[in-house]
């Protein structure tokens, strides 16, 4: 990986100049000038996904400069290094190989001369056998009854991916009920426990480190509750399995060694749904569908690896993101899936993007003077339309948005889906072209002419539209891999390390220190007046409640 300061490249400087012209341009004009704009600024992936980026504030020249930026920052090199298992996560001294987990070819992938595909495939087989046993009812609980409920205990990367995908692929779901406990707030475990029956529940303790406080606190509480109802060790092992890199701690916890599914150091938590962390997904939709998810991601990997950058979807979306983030100075980026099953998608990529690219020291160990990761947020359409879209349409901020929709719904009831499609198209149309006709009387309002200005929507709000044939395990796999690679390309160009999360680690440490204070172990700790003041009030409220 080359460590290039992007702002010192020729293309960055040219982009700054070009921006001065582009900020005066309206998307309307761009469409007026180029009747073929959709064809010129859209691309199709495997006949299952169309990515239209024509409703952006870009011209051919913008794309040319952005592609030069990718060249000057050696993006191709970095892609090659990631896929071939080079140690590109230098701050943690690790390779980054989530792509190996979905390698559906017979190509070996080496780390220190060891072909990791052998362990990956062996583990996939182990997951297959295990999930088949649970789904078929062969795996029984301590009273001899079949398993009906799966509870995944994990947080961050060990939770968000499996939950997002099991929700998105609900139409492919079998009879097993899948639950997630992530929050250390006792409410989470309490509420999930109201829905399950211990004798028919299987708990997956999913933690790469087996050290994360939230996960281990929840796991210990559940173990205690379980042991008080069924005190025999053998029963415990029928109901608890683990996904972890830390085999010793999982065995110490009481999990049978055969029921520990490995994760490897070269899989980042937020990129781990393709590994054993995806076990709840396989349990929910079965082995075949899980493999189709991998296959879809593999197809996108191949597109990313082999397609020229001017047609390369993750590269183009990454470049367009940098264009807004760094030149238009937009602060946020929204993702709106027009599919209720995909309601966790933006939340998932909130972690994916913000934990990866929320950095301010560059790979040359210097403080960055440019914008790194954007604030990512979103909600499923059409709900957002009746909530925060107003600000996107008429507010003072520029918010680039991605709109995602399947052409074919899993629930084609009456005219629901055609209406949903009309909202998807209608919103991106209105955002781009606005309505400054000032002729609102036509719309039958009673507004006096002098108030018409308030209805003026100038448009010029950029969007990407992603139209997918249908949300299937395969297309979802491709879509997730697309966003993963987009984040990767942005991290490379922005010259940061995308695969560590030291800020999160600091947060973990400071809560530990404060917990010691609250537990009276280290009363000597002195904090700032705000933290100490809040601790005093916490103790006061607690005492006064007795
Ligand atoms: O949120 C920080 C983090 O380190 C994530 O990157 C990770 O996915 C999560 O904590 C959980 O970690 P573990 O799987 O080790 O419990």
Coordinates of C-alpha atoms and ligand atoms in Angstrom, one line a residue:
X1 CA 0.0 0.0 0.0
X2 CA 1.4 3.4 -1.0
X3 CA 0.7 6.2 1.5
X4 CA -0.2 9.1 -0.6
X5 CA -1.5 12.3 0.8
X6 CA -4.6 12.7 -1.5
X7 CA -4.6 16.5 -1.3
X8 CA -1.1 16.6 -2.8
X9 CA -2.1 14.8 -5.9
X10 CA -2.5 16.6 -9.2
X11 CA -6.1 15.3 -9.6
X12 CA -7.1 16.7 -6.1
X13 CA -6.0 20.1 -7.1
X14 CA -7.8 19.9 -10.4
X15 CA -10.9 18.7 -8.6
X16 CA -10.7 21.8 -6.4
X17 CA -10.7 24.0 -9.5
X18 CA -13.4 21.9 -11.1
X19 CA -15.5 22.2 -8.0
X20 CA -15.7 26.0 -8.4
X21 CA -17.5 25.4 -11.7
X22 CA -19.6 22.5 -10.5
X23 CA -21.0 24.3 -7.5
X24 CA -22.8 26.6 -9.9
X25 CA -24.3 23.7 -12.0
X26 CA -27.8 22.3 -11.6
X27 CA -28.5 18.6 -12.1
X28 CA -31.3 19.7 -14.5
X29 CA -28.8 21.3 -16.8
X30 CA -26.7 18.2 -16.8
X31 CA -29.7 16.2 -18.1
X32 CA -30.6 18.9 -20.5
X33 CA -27.0 18.9 -22.0
X34 CA -26.7 15.1 -22.3
X35 CA -29.8 13.3 -23.5
X36 CA -27.9 10.0 -23.0
X37 CA -27.0 10.8 -19.4
X38 CA -28.6 7.7 -17.9
X39 CA -26.6 5.4 -20.3
X40 CA -23.5 7.3 -19.7
X41 CA -23.7 7.3 -15.9
X42 CA -25.2 3.9 -15.0
X43 CA -23.9 0.4 -15.0
X44 CA -25.4 -3.0 -14.8
X45 CA -24.1 -5.9 -12.7
X46 CA -24.7 -9.5 -13.7
X47 CA -28.2 -8.6 -15.1
X48 CA -29.5 -8.4 -11.5
X49 CA -28.6 -4.9 -10.4
X50 CA -28.6 -1.5 -12.1
X51 CA -26.6 1.3 -10.4
X52 CA -27.7 4.7 -11.7
X53 CA -25.4 7.5 -10.6
X54 CA -26.6 10.0 -13.3
X55 CA -28.5 12.1 -10.7
X56 CA -25.3 13.4 -9.3
X57 CA -23.4 16.7 -9.6
X58 CA -20.9 15.1 -11.9
X59 CA -19.8 15.4 -15.5
X60 CA -17.5 13.2 -17.6
X61 CA -14.7 15.5 -16.6
X62 CA -15.5 15.0 -12.9
X63 CA -15.3 11.2 -13.3
X64 CA -12.1 11.6 -15.3
X65 CA -10.5 13.5 -12.5
X66 CA -11.8 11.2 -9.8
X67 CA -10.5 8.2 -11.7
X68 CA -7.1 9.9 -11.9
X69 CA -7.3 10.4 -8.1
X70 CA -7.8 6.6 -7.8
X71 CA -4.8 6.1 -10.0
X72 CA -2.6 8.5 -8.2
X73 CA -3.4 6.9 -4.9
X74 CA -2.7 3.4 -6.2
X75 CA -6.1 1.9 -5.5
X76 CA -5.4 -1.0 -7.9
X77 CA -2.3 -1.9 -5.9
X78 CA -4.2 -1.9 -2.7
X79 CA -7.0 -4.1 -4.0
X80 CA -4.5 -6.6 -5.2
X81 CA -2.8 -6.5 -1.8
X82 CA -6.0 -7.0 0.1
X83 CA -7.1 -10.0 -2.0
X84 CA -3.7 -11.6 -1.9
X85 CA -3.5 -11.6 1.9
X86 CA -0.8 -8.9 2.4
X87 CA -0.6 -7.4 5.9
X88 CA -2.5 -4.2 5.1
X89 CA -4.0 -3.7 8.6
X90 CA -0.6 -2.5 9.7
X91 CA -1.7 -1.1 13.0
X92 CA -2.9 -4.5 14.1
X93 CA -0.4 -6.4 12.0
X94 CA -3.0 -8.4 10.2
X95 CA -4.1 -9.4 6.7
X96 CA -7.6 -8.4 5.7
X97 CA -9.2 -11.4 4.1
X98 CA -13.0 -11.4 4.5
X99 CA -13.0 -12.0 0.8
X100 CA -11.4 -15.4 1.3
X101 CA -14.4 -16.5 3.3
X102 CA -16.5 -16.2 0.1
X103 CA -13.9 -17.4 -2.3
X104 CA -16.0 -19.8 -4.4
X105 CA -13.2 -20.7 -6.7
X106 CA -10.7 -23.4 -6.2
X107 CA -7.9 -20.8 -6.0
X108 CA -5.8 -21.2 -2.8
X109 CA -5.2 -18.1 -0.7
X110 CA -2.0 -18.0 1.4
X111 CA -1.1 -16.4 4.7
X112 CA 2.5 -17.2 5.6
X113 CA 2.6 -20.0 3.0
X114 CA -0.4 -21.6 4.5
X115 CA -3.5 -22.1 2.3
X116 CA -6.3 -20.7 4.5
X117 CA -8.9 -22.0 2.1
X118 CA -8.5 -25.5 3.7
X119 CA -9.6 -24.3 7.1
X120 CA -12.3 -22.0 5.7
X121 CA -13.9 -24.9 3.7
X122 CA -13.5 -27.3 6.6
X123 CA -15.3 -24.8 8.9
X124 CA -18.0 -24.2 6.3
X125 CA -18.6 -28.0 6.3
X126 CA -18.8 -28.0 10.1
X127 CA -21.3 -25.2 10.0
X128 CA -23.3 -27.1 7.4
X129 CA -23.5 -30.3 9.5
X130 CA -24.3 -28.4 12.7
X131 CA -27.0 -26.2 11.1
X132 CA -28.6 -29.3 9.4
X133 CA -28.8 -31.1 12.7
X134 CA -30.5 -28.1 14.4
X135 CA -32.9 -27.3 11.5
X136 CA -33.9 -30.9 11.1
X137 CA -34.6 -31.4 14.8
X138 CA -31.8 -34.0 15.2
X139 CA -30.1 -31.7 17.8
X140 CA -32.2 -32.0 20.9
X141 CA -32.5 -29.9 24.1
X142 CA -32.1 -31.3 27.6
X143 CA -35.6 -32.6 27.7
X144 CA -35.3 -34.3 24.4
X145 CA -37.3 -31.7 22.6
X146 CA -36.2 -30.1 19.3
X147 CA -34.7 -26.6 19.2
X148 CA -37.1 -23.9 18.2
X149 CA -35.3 -20.7 19.1
X150 CA -31.7 -19.5 18.5
X151 CA -30.3 -16.6 20.6
X152 CA -27.2 -14.9 19.4
X153 CA -25.3 -13.2 22.2
X154 CA -22.8 -10.7 20.6
X155 CA -22.3 -7.1 19.8
X156 CA -21.0 -4.9 17.0
X157 CA -19.7 -7.0 14.2
X158 CA -20.8 -10.1 16.1
X159 CA -24.4 -8.9 16.0
X160 CA -25.2 -6.3 13.4
X161 CA -24.4 -8.4 10.2
X162 CA -26.2 -11.6 11.3
X163 CA -29.3 -9.5 12.4
X164 CA -29.4 -7.4 9.3
X165 CA -29.1 -10.4 7.0
X166 CA -31.6 -12.6 8.8
X167 CA -34.1 -9.7 8.6
X168 CA -33.3 -9.0 5.0
X169 CA -33.7 -12.7 4.1
X170 CA -36.8 -13.4 6.1
X171 CA -38.6 -14.8 3.0
X172 CA -36.0 -17.6 3.0
X173 CA -36.4 -18.3 6.7
X174 CA -37.2 -21.8 8.1
X175 CA -39.2 -22.4 11.3
X176 CA -36.4 -21.4 13.7
X177 CA -36.9 -18.2 15.6
X178 CA -33.8 -16.1 15.7
X179 CA -33.2 -13.6 18.5
X180 CA -30.3 -11.2 19.3
X181 CA -29.0 -10.0 22.6
X182 CA -26.4 -7.3 22.3
X183 CA -27.0 -4.5 24.7
X184 CA -25.5 -4.8 28.3
X185 CA -28.7 -3.2 29.5
X186 CA -30.5 -5.9 31.4
X187 CA -33.7 -5.0 29.5
X188 CA -32.4 -6.7 26.4
X189 CA -31.9 -10.1 27.9
X190 CA -35.0 -9.8 30.0
X191 CA -37.2 -9.0 27.0
X192 CA -35.7 -11.8 24.9
X193 CA -36.2 -14.3 27.7
X194 CA -40.0 -13.5 27.7
X195 CA -40.1 -14.9 24.2
X196 CA -38.2 -18.2 24.6
X197 CA -38.5 -21.5 26.3
X198 CA -35.1 -22.6 27.7
X199 CA -35.5 -26.3 27.0
X200 CA -35.9 -25.5 23.3
X201 CA -33.4 -22.7 22.9
X202 CA -29.8 -22.8 21.6
X203 CA -27.5 -19.9 22.6
X204 CA -24.6 -18.8 20.4
X205 CA -22.0 -16.8 22.3
X206 CA -20.5 -14.9 19.4
X207 CA -17.3 -13.0 20.3
X208 CA -14.1 -13.0 18.3
X209 CA -12.2 -12.1 21.5
X210 CA -14.5 -13.8 24.0
X211 CA -13.6 -10.7 26.2
X212 CA -16.2 -8.1 25.2
X213 CA -17.8 -6.9 28.3
X214 CA -21.4 -6.7 27.0
X215 CA -21.3 -10.1 25.5
X216 CA -19.7 -11.8 28.4
X217 CA -22.0 -10.2 30.9
X218 CA -25.0 -11.3 29.0
X219 CA -23.5 -14.8 28.5
X220 CA -22.7 -15.2 32.2
X221 CA -26.2 -14.0 33.3
X222 CA -27.8 -16.5 30.9
X223 CA -25.5 -19.3 31.9
X224 CA -26.4 -18.7 35.6
X225 CA -30.2 -18.6 34.8
X226 CA -29.8 -21.8 32.8
X227 CA -27.7 -23.6 35.5
X228 CA -30.3 -22.8 38.1
X229 CA -33.0 -24.4 36.1
X230 CA -31.0 -27.3 34.8
X231 CA -27.9 -27.8 36.9
X232 CA -26.1 -30.5 34.9
X233 CA -23.1 -29.6 32.8
X234 CA -24.1 -31.9 30.0
X235 CA -27.3 -30.1 29.6
X236 CA -25.5 -26.8 29.4
X237 CA -23.4 -28.0 26.4
X238 CA -26.5 -29.0 24.5
X239 CA -27.7 -25.4 24.7
X240 CA -24.6 -23.3 24.4
X241 CA -22.2 -23.1 21.5
X242 CA -19.5 -20.4 20.7
X243 CA -18.1 -18.5 17.8
X244 CA -14.7 -17.3 18.7
X245 CA -11.0 -17.0 18.0
X246 CA -10.3 -17.5 21.7
X247 CA -10.8 -21.3 22.0
X248 CA -9.3 -21.4 25.5
X249 CA -11.8 -18.8 27.0
X250 CA -14.7 -20.5 25.3
X251 CA -13.7 -23.9 26.7
X252 CA -13.2 -22.3 30.2
X253 CA -16.7 -20.9 29.9
X254 CA -17.9 -24.5 29.6
X255 CA -18.5 -24.8 25.8
X256 CA -17.6 -28.2 24.4
X257 CA -14.6 -27.8 22.1
X258 CA -16.4 -29.4 19.2
X259 CA -19.0 -26.8 19.5
X260 CA -16.7 -23.8 19.1
X261 CA -16.7 -22.4 15.6
X262 CA -13.5 -20.5 14.7
X263 CA -13.0 -16.9 13.6
X264 CA -9.6 -15.8 12.4
X265 CA -7.6 -12.7 13.2
X266 CA -7.6 -11.7 9.5
X267 CA -11.4 -11.2 9.6
X268 CA -12.4 -7.8 10.9
X269 CA -15.5 -7.9 13.3
X270 CA -17.6 -5.7 11.0
X271 CA -16.7 -7.8 8.0
X272 CA -17.3 -11.1 9.7
X273 CA -20.8 -12.2 8.7
X274 CA -19.3 -14.4 6.0
X275 CA -17.5 -16.4 8.7
X276 CA -18.8 -18.5 11.6
X277 CA -20.3 -15.3 12.9
X278 CA -22.9 -15.9 10.2
X279 CA -24.0 -19.1 11.9
X280 CA -27.4 -17.5 12.9
X281 CA -27.9 -16.7 9.2
X282 CA -27.2 -20.3 8.2
X283 CA -29.5 -21.5 10.9
X284 CA -32.2 -19.2 9.7
X285 CA -32.0 -19.7 6.0
X286 CA -30.1 -23.0 5.7
X287 CA -26.7 -24.0 4.2
X288 CA -27.7 -23.6 0.5
X289 CA -29.0 -20.1 0.9
X290 CA -26.0 -19.1 3.0
X291 CA -23.7 -20.4 0.2
X292 CA -25.7 -18.3 -2.3
X293 CA -25.1 -15.3 -0.1
X294 CA -21.3 -16.0 -0.3
X295 CA -21.6 -16.6 -4.0
X296 CA -23.3 -13.2 -4.5
X297 CA -20.5 -11.5 -2.6
X298 CA -17.9 -13.5 -4.5
X299 CA -19.4 -12.2 -7.8
X300 CA -19.1 -8.7 -6.6
X301 CA -15.5 -9.4 -5.5
X302 CA -14.7 -10.5 -9.0
X303 CA -16.4 -7.4 -10.5
X304 CA -14.3 -5.3 -8.1
X305 CA -11.1 -7.1 -9.0
X306 CA -11.6 -7.3 -12.7
X307 CA -13.7 -4.4 -14.0
X308 CA -12.0 -1.3 -15.3
X309 CA -12.5 1.6 -12.8
X310 CA -14.7 3.6 -15.2
X311 CA -17.3 0.8 -14.9
X312 CA -16.4 -0.5 -11.5
X313 CA -19.4 0.0 -9.2
X314 CA -17.6 0.1 -5.7
X315 CA -14.9 2.3 -7.1
X316 CA -17.3 4.7 -8.8
X317 CA -19.5 5.0 -5.7
X318 CA -16.5 5.5 -3.5
X319 CA -15.2 8.3 -5.7
X320 CA -18.6 10.0 -5.9
X321 CA -18.7 9.8 -2.1
X322 CA -15.3 11.5 -1.7
X323 CA -16.4 14.2 -4.2
X324 CA -19.3 15.2 -2.0
X325 CA -17.5 14.7 1.3
X326 CA -14.4 16.5 0.5
X327 CA -15.3 19.1 -2.1
X328 CA -19.0 19.9 -1.5
X329 CA -18.2 19.4 2.3
X330 CA -21.3 17.4 2.8
X331 CA -21.2 15.9 6.3
X332 CA -23.4 12.9 6.0
X333 CA -24.5 10.2 3.6
X334 CA -27.9 8.5 3.8
X335 CA -28.9 5.0 2.7
X336 CA -32.6 4.4 2.1
X337 CA -33.6 0.8 1.2
X338 CA -37.1 0.7 -0.2
X339 CA -37.7 -2.7 1.3
X340 CA -39.0 -3.3 4.7
X341 CA -37.0 -6.5 5.1
X342 CA -33.8 -4.4 4.6
X343 CA -34.7 -2.1 7.6
X344 CA -31.4 -2.8 9.3
X345 CA -29.2 -2.2 6.2
X346 CA -28.2 1.5 6.9
X347 CA -27.6 0.7 10.6
X348 CA -25.3 -2.1 9.5
X349 CA -23.3 0.1 7.3
X350 CA -23.2 2.8 9.9
X351 CA -20.8 0.5 11.8
X352 CA -19.2 -0.7 8.5
X353 CA -18.3 2.8 7.4
X354 CA -18.0 4.8 10.6
X355 CA -15.9 2.3 12.5
X356 CA -13.7 1.7 9.4
X357 CA -13.1 5.3 8.2
X358 CA -13.7 7.3 11.3
X359 CA -10.0 8.2 11.6
X360 CA -8.0 11.3 11.7
X361 CA -4.4 10.1 11.5
X362 CA -3.2 9.2 8.0
X363 CA -1.0 6.3 7.1
X364 CA 2.0 8.6 7.2
X365 CA 1.2 9.1 11.0
X366 CA 0.1 12.7 10.3
X367 CA -3.1 14.5 11.3
X368 CA -5.3 14.5 8.2
X369 CA -6.4 17.9 6.8
X370 CA -9.2 16.5 4.7
X371 CA -12.5 14.8 5.5
X372 CA -12.4 11.0 6.2
X373 CA -15.5 8.9 6.9
X374 CA -18.9 10.5 6.5
X375 CA -21.7 10.2 9.0
X376 CA -23.8 7.3 7.7
X377 CA -27.5 7.1 8.5
X378 CA -30.8 6.0 7.0
X379 CA -34.1 4.3 7.3
X380 CA -36.3 2.2 5.1
X381 CA -38.5 3.9 2.6
X382 CA -41.2 5.2 2.7
X383 CA -41.1 5.8 6.4
X384 CA -38.4 8.5 6.1
X385 CA -40.5 10.4 3.6
X386 CA -42.9 11.4 6.4
X387 CA -40.1 12.3 8.8
X388 CA -36.7 13.7 7.8
X389 CA -36.9 13.9 4.0
X390 CA -38.2 17.5 4.4
X391 CA -34.7 18.6 5.4
X392 CA -33.2 16.8 2.4
X393 CA -35.6 18.5 0.1
X394 CA -35.6 22.0 1.5
X395 CA -32.9 22.3 4.2
X396 CA -29.6 24.1 3.9
X397 CA -27.4 21.0 3.9
X398 CA -26.4 18.8 1.0
X399 CA -27.1 15.2 1.8
X400 CA -26.1 12.7 -0.9
X401 CA -28.5 9.7 -0.6
X402 CA -28.4 6.1 -1.9
X403 CA -31.9 4.7 -2.8
X404 CA -32.1 0.9 -3.1
X405 CA -35.2 -1.1 -4.2
X406 CA -36.0 -4.5 -5.6
X407 CA -38.0 -4.6 -8.8
X408 CA -39.8 -7.7 -7.6
X409 CA -41.2 -7.9 -4.1
X410 CA -41.5 -11.0 -2.0
X411 CA -44.9 -9.8 -1.0
X412 CA -46.7 -8.5 -4.1
X413 CA -50.0 -7.7 -2.5
X414 CA -52.4 -5.6 -4.6
X415 CA -50.7 -2.5 -5.8
X416 CA -48.3 -2.0 -2.8
X417 CA -45.1 -2.6 -4.7
X418 CA -45.9 -0.5 -7.7
X419 CA -46.7 2.3 -5.3
X420 CA -43.4 1.7 -3.5
X421 CA -41.6 1.9 -6.8
X422 CA -43.4 5.2 -7.6
X423 CA -42.2 6.6 -4.3
X424 CA -38.6 5.5 -5.0
X425 CA -38.6 7.1 -8.4
X426 CA -40.7 10.1 -7.3
X427 CA -38.3 11.0 -4.5
X428 CA -35.1 10.8 -6.5
X429 CA -36.9 12.7 -9.3
X430 CA -38.0 15.5 -7.0
X431 CA -34.7 15.6 -5.2
X432 CA -32.8 16.1 -8.5
X433 CA -35.2 18.3 -10.4
X434 CA -37.1 20.1 -7.6
X435 CA -40.2 22.2 -8.4
X436 CA -39.5 25.9 -8.7
X437 CA -42.4 26.4 -11.1
X438 CA -43.9 28.8 -8.5
X439 CA -47.3 27.8 -9.9
X440 CA -48.8 26.2 -6.8
X441 CA -52.3 27.5 -7.4
X442 CA -52.5 24.7 -9.9
X443 CA -52.2 22.3 -7.0
X444 CA -55.3 23.7 -5.5
X445 CA -53.7 25.3 -2.4
X446 CA -55.3 28.3 -0.8
X447 CA -52.0 30.0 -0.2
X448 CA -51.8 33.6 -1.0
X449 CA -49.3 34.3 -3.8
X450 CA -46.9 35.9 -1.4
X451 CA -46.3 32.6 0.4
X452 CA -45.6 30.6 -2.7
X453 CA -41.9 30.9 -2.1
X454 CA -42.1 28.6 0.8
X455 CA -43.1 25.8 -1.5
X456 CA -40.2 26.3 -3.7
X457 CA -38.1 23.2 -4.0
X458 CA -34.9 23.9 -6.0
X459 CA -33.9 20.3 -6.3
X460 CA -30.2 19.7 -7.2
X461 CA -30.0 17.1 -4.4
X462 CA -27.8 14.2 -5.5
X463 CA -28.8 10.5 -5.3
X464 CA -27.6 7.1 -6.5
X465 CA -30.3 4.7 -7.4
X466 CA -29.7 0.9 -7.0
X467 CA -32.4 -1.2 -8.6
X468 CA -32.1 -4.8 -7.8
X469 CA -34.1 -7.5 -9.6
X470 CA -35.1 -9.2 -6.4
X471 CA -33.6 -9.4 -2.9
X472 CA -32.2 -12.9 -2.8
X473 CA -29.3 -14.4 -0.8
X474 CA -27.2 -13.9 -3.9
X475 CA -28.1 -10.3 -4.7
X476 CA -27.9 -9.3 -1.0
X477 CA -24.4 -10.8 -0.9
X478 CA -23.4 -8.7 -3.9
X479 CA -24.9 -5.6 -2.4
X480 CA -23.1 -6.0 0.9
X481 CA -19.8 -6.7 -0.8
X482 CA -20.4 -3.6 -3.0
X483 CA -20.6 -1.3 0.1
X484 CA -17.7 -3.1 1.8
X485 CA -15.5 -2.4 -1.2
X486 CA -16.7 1.2 -1.4
X487 CA -15.5 1.8 2.2
X488 CA -12.2 0.1 1.4
X489 CA -11.5 2.3 -1.7
X490 CA -12.4 5.4 0.3
X491 CA -10.0 4.4 3.1
X492 CA -7.2 3.8 0.6
X493 CA -7.7 7.2 -1.2
X494 CA -8.1 9.0 2.1
X495 CA -4.8 7.4 3.3
X496 CA -6.1 6.0 6.5
X497 CA -6.2 2.6 8.1
X498 CA -9.7 1.2 7.8
X499 CA -9.4 -2.0 9.7
X500 CA -8.7 -0.9 13.3
X501 CA -10.9 0.9 15.8
X502 CA -8.7 2.3 18.6
X503 CA -11.3 4.9 19.5
X504 CA -13.8 2.1 20.4
X505 CA -11.0 0.5 22.5
X506 CA -10.5 3.7 24.5
X507 CA -14.2 3.9 25.2
X508 CA -14.0 0.3 26.6
X509 CA -11.1 1.2 28.8
X510 CA -12.7 4.3 30.3
X511 CA -15.9 2.5 31.2
X512 CA -13.8 -0.1 33.0
X513 CA -12.1 2.5 35.1
X514 CA -15.4 4.1 36.0
X515 CA -17.0 0.7 36.8
X516 CA -14.2 0.2 39.4
X517 CA -15.1 3.5 40.9
X518 CA -18.8 2.7 41.0
X519 CA -18.0 -0.7 42.6
X520 CA -15.9 1.0 45.2
X521 CA -12.8 -0.9 44.1
X522 CA -10.7 2.2 43.3
X523 CA -12.2 5.1 45.0
X524 CA -8.9 7.0 44.5
X525 CA -9.6 7.5 40.8
X526 CA -10.2 11.1 40.2
X527 CA -12.3 12.3 37.2
X528 CA -13.2 15.6 35.8
X529 CA -15.9 17.6 37.7
X530 CA -18.6 16.5 35.2
X531 CA -18.0 12.8 35.5
X532 CA -17.6 13.0 39.3
X533 CA -20.7 15.2 39.6
X534 CA -22.8 12.7 37.6
X535 CA -21.4 9.8 39.7
X536 CA -22.5 11.6 42.9
X537 CA -26.0 12.1 41.5
X538 CA -26.2 8.5 40.3
X539 CA -25.4 7.4 43.9
X540 CA -27.8 9.9 45.4
X541 CA -30.7 8.8 43.1
X542 CA -29.9 5.1 43.8
X543 CA -29.9 5.6 47.6
X544 CA -33.1 7.7 47.6
X545 CA -34.9 5.0 45.7
X546 CA -34.4 2.5 48.6
Ligands
LIG1 O1 -17.2 -2.3 18.5 C1 -15.8 -2.6 18.7 C2 -15.6 -4.1 18.4 O2 -14.3 -4.3 18.6 C3 -16.1 -4.4 17.0 O3 -15.2 -4.1 16.0 C4 -16.4 -5.9 17.1 O4 -17.2 -6.3 16.1 C5 -17.1 -5.8 18.5 O5 -16.4 -4.9 19.2 C6 -17.3 -7.1 19.2 O6 -16.1 -7.8 19.4 P1 -16.0 -9.3 19.8 O7 -16.5 -10.1 18.6 O8 -14.6 -9.6 20.1 O9 -16.9 -9.5 21.0

